[in-house]
mmCIF file of C-alpha atoms in Angstrom:
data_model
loop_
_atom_site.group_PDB
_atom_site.id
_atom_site.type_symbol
_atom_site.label_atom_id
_atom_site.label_comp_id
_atom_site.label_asym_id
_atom_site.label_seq_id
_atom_site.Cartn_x
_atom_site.Cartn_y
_atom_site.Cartn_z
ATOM 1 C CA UNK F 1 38.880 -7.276 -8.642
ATOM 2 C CA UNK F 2 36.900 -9.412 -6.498
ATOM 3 C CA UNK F 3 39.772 -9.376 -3.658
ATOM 4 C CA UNK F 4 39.548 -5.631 -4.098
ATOM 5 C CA UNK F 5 36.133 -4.765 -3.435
ATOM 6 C CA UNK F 6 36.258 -7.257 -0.093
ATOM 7 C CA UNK F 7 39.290 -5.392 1.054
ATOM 8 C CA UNK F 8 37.392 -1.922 0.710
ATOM 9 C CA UNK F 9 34.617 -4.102 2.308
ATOM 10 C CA UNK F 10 36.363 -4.817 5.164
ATOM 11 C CA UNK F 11 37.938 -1.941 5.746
ATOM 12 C CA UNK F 12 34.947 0.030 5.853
ATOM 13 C CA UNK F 13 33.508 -1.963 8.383
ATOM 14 C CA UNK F 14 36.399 -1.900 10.722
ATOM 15 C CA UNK F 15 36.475 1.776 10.516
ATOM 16 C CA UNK F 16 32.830 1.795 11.518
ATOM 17 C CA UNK F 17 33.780 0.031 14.449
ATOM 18 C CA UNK F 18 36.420 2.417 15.092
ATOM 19 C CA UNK F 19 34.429 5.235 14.605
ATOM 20 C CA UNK F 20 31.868 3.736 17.198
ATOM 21 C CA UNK F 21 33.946 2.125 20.074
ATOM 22 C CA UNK F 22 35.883 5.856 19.453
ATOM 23 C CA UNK F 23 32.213 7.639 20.751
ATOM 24 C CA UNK F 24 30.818 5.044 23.332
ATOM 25 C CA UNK F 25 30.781 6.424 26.886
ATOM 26 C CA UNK F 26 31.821 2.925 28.182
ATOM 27 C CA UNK F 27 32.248 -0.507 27.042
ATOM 28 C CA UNK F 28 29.993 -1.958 29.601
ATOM 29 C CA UNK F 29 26.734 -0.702 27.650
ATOM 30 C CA UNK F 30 23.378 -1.282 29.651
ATOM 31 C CA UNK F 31 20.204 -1.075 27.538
ATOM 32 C CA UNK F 32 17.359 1.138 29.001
ATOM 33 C CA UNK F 33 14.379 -0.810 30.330
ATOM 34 C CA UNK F 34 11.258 -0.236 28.389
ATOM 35 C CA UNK F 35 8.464 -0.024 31.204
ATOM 36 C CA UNK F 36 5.654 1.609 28.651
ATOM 37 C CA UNK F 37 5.656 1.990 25.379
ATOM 38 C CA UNK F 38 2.013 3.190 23.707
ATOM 39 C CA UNK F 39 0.665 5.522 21.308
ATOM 40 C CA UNK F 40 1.106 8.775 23.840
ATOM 41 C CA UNK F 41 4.448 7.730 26.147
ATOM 42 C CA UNK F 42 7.199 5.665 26.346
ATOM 43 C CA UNK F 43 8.686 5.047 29.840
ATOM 44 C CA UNK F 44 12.199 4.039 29.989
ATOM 45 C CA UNK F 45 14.396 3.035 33.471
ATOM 46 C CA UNK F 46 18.052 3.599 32.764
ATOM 47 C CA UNK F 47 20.160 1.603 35.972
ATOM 48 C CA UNK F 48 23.825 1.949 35.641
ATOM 49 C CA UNK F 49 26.715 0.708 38.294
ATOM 50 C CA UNK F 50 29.680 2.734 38.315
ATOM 51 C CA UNK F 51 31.949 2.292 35.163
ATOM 52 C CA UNK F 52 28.788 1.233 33.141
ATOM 53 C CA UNK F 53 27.217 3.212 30.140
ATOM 54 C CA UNK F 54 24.527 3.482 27.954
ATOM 55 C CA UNK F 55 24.697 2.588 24.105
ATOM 56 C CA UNK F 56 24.473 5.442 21.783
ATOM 57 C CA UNK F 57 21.200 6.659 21.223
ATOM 58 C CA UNK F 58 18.335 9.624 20.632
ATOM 59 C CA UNK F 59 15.858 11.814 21.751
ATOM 60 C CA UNK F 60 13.438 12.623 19.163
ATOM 61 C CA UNK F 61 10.440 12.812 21.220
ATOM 62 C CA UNK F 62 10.503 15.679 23.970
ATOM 63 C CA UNK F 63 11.476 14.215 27.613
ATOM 64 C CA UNK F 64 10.964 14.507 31.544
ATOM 65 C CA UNK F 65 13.837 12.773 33.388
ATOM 66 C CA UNK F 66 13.771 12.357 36.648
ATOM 67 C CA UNK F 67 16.690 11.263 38.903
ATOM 68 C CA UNK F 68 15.527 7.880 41.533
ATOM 69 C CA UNK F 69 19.762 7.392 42.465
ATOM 70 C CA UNK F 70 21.859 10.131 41.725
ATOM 71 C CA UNK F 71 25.676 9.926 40.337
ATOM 72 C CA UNK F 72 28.476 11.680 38.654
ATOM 73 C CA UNK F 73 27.393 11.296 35.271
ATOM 74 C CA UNK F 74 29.861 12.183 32.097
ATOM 75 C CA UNK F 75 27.942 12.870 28.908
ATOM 76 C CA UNK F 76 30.022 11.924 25.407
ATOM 77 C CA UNK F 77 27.916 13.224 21.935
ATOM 78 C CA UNK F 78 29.041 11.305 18.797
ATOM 79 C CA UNK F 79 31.500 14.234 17.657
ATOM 80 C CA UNK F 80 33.556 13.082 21.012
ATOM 81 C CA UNK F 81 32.804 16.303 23.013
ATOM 82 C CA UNK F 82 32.087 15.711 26.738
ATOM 83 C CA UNK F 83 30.879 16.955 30.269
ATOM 84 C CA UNK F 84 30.515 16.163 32.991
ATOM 85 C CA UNK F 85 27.687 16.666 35.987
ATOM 86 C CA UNK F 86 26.504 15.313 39.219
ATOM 87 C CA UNK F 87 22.511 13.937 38.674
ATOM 88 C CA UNK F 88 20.940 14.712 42.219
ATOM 89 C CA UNK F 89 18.692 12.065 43.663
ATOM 90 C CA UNK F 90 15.238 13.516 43.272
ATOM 91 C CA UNK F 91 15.692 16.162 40.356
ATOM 92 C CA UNK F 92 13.372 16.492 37.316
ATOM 93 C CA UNK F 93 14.028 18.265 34.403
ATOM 94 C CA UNK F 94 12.296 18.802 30.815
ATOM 95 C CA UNK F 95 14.416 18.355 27.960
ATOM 96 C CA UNK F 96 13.334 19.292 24.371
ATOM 97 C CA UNK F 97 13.906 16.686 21.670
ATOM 98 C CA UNK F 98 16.766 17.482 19.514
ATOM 99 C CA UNK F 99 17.735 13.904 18.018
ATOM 100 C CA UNK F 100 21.319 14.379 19.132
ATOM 101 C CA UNK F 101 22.855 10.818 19.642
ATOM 102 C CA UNK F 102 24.612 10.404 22.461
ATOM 103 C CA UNK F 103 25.573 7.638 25.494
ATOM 104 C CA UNK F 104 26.523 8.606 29.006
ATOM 105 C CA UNK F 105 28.606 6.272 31.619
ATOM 106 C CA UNK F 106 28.209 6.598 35.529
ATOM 107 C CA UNK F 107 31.284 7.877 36.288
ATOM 108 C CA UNK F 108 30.700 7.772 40.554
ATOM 109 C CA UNK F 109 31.003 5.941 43.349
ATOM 110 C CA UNK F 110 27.235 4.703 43.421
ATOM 111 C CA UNK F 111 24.226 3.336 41.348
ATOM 112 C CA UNK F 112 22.608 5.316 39.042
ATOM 113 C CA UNK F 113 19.114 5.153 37.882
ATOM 114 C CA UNK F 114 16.570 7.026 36.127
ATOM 115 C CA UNK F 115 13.303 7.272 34.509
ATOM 116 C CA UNK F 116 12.637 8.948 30.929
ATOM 117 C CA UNK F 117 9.043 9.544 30.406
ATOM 118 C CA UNK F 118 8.885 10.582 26.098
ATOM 119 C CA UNK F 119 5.428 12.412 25.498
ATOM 120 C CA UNK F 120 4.551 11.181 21.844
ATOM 121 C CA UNK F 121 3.219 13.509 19.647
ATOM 122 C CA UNK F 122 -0.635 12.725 18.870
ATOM 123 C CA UNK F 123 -2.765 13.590 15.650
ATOM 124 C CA UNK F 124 -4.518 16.840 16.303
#
């Protein structure tokens, strides 16, 4: 019984790496750089060379991105669905918090990098 349960065991955790490596954008993940982090914002820097991604992750808080080196960018949620876009060098854009996890990979020619400024919610 005991060889049983370690084979579900197992199994289950190889599917969850599956199911992961299956929704990652690329497998050269780059962690955003934290530059603030306080009670009202929290910066982040994302730099990616081409071929490199982000890990899988959320936007609960709502968001101003703005591009510093624009790239073609493709976008992959966890469900697998994609697109694609070219980031401009100097655009800004608001984006709602939805808490959709997703990663994105730099799929041009040159670097990427961006800044995500989260506006924390604060007790009225």
């Amino acid at each position: 019984m005991k060889k049983f349960w370690a084979g579900v065991f197992v199994g289950v955790l190889l599917s969850a790496a599956l199911v992961a490596a299956q929704h990652r954008a690329s497998d050269k993940t780059v962690p955003p750089q934290v530059l603030v982090d306080n009670a009202k914002v929290r910066m982040v820097r994302w730099v990616l060379k081409p071929g490199e991604g982000t890990p899988i992750h959320d936007h609960t808080l709502d968001h101003i991105s703005v591009v510093i080196h624009g790239s073609r960018i493709r976008y992959v949620a966890v469900d697998g669905a994609t697109t694609e876009n070219e980031q401009k060098t100097g655009n800004a854009v608001y984006v709602p918090g939805t808490g959709l996890e997703h990663s994105f990979v730099n799929i041009g020619n040159t670097l990427f990098e961006s800044i995500s400024i989260e506006m924390k919610k604060t007790p009225s």
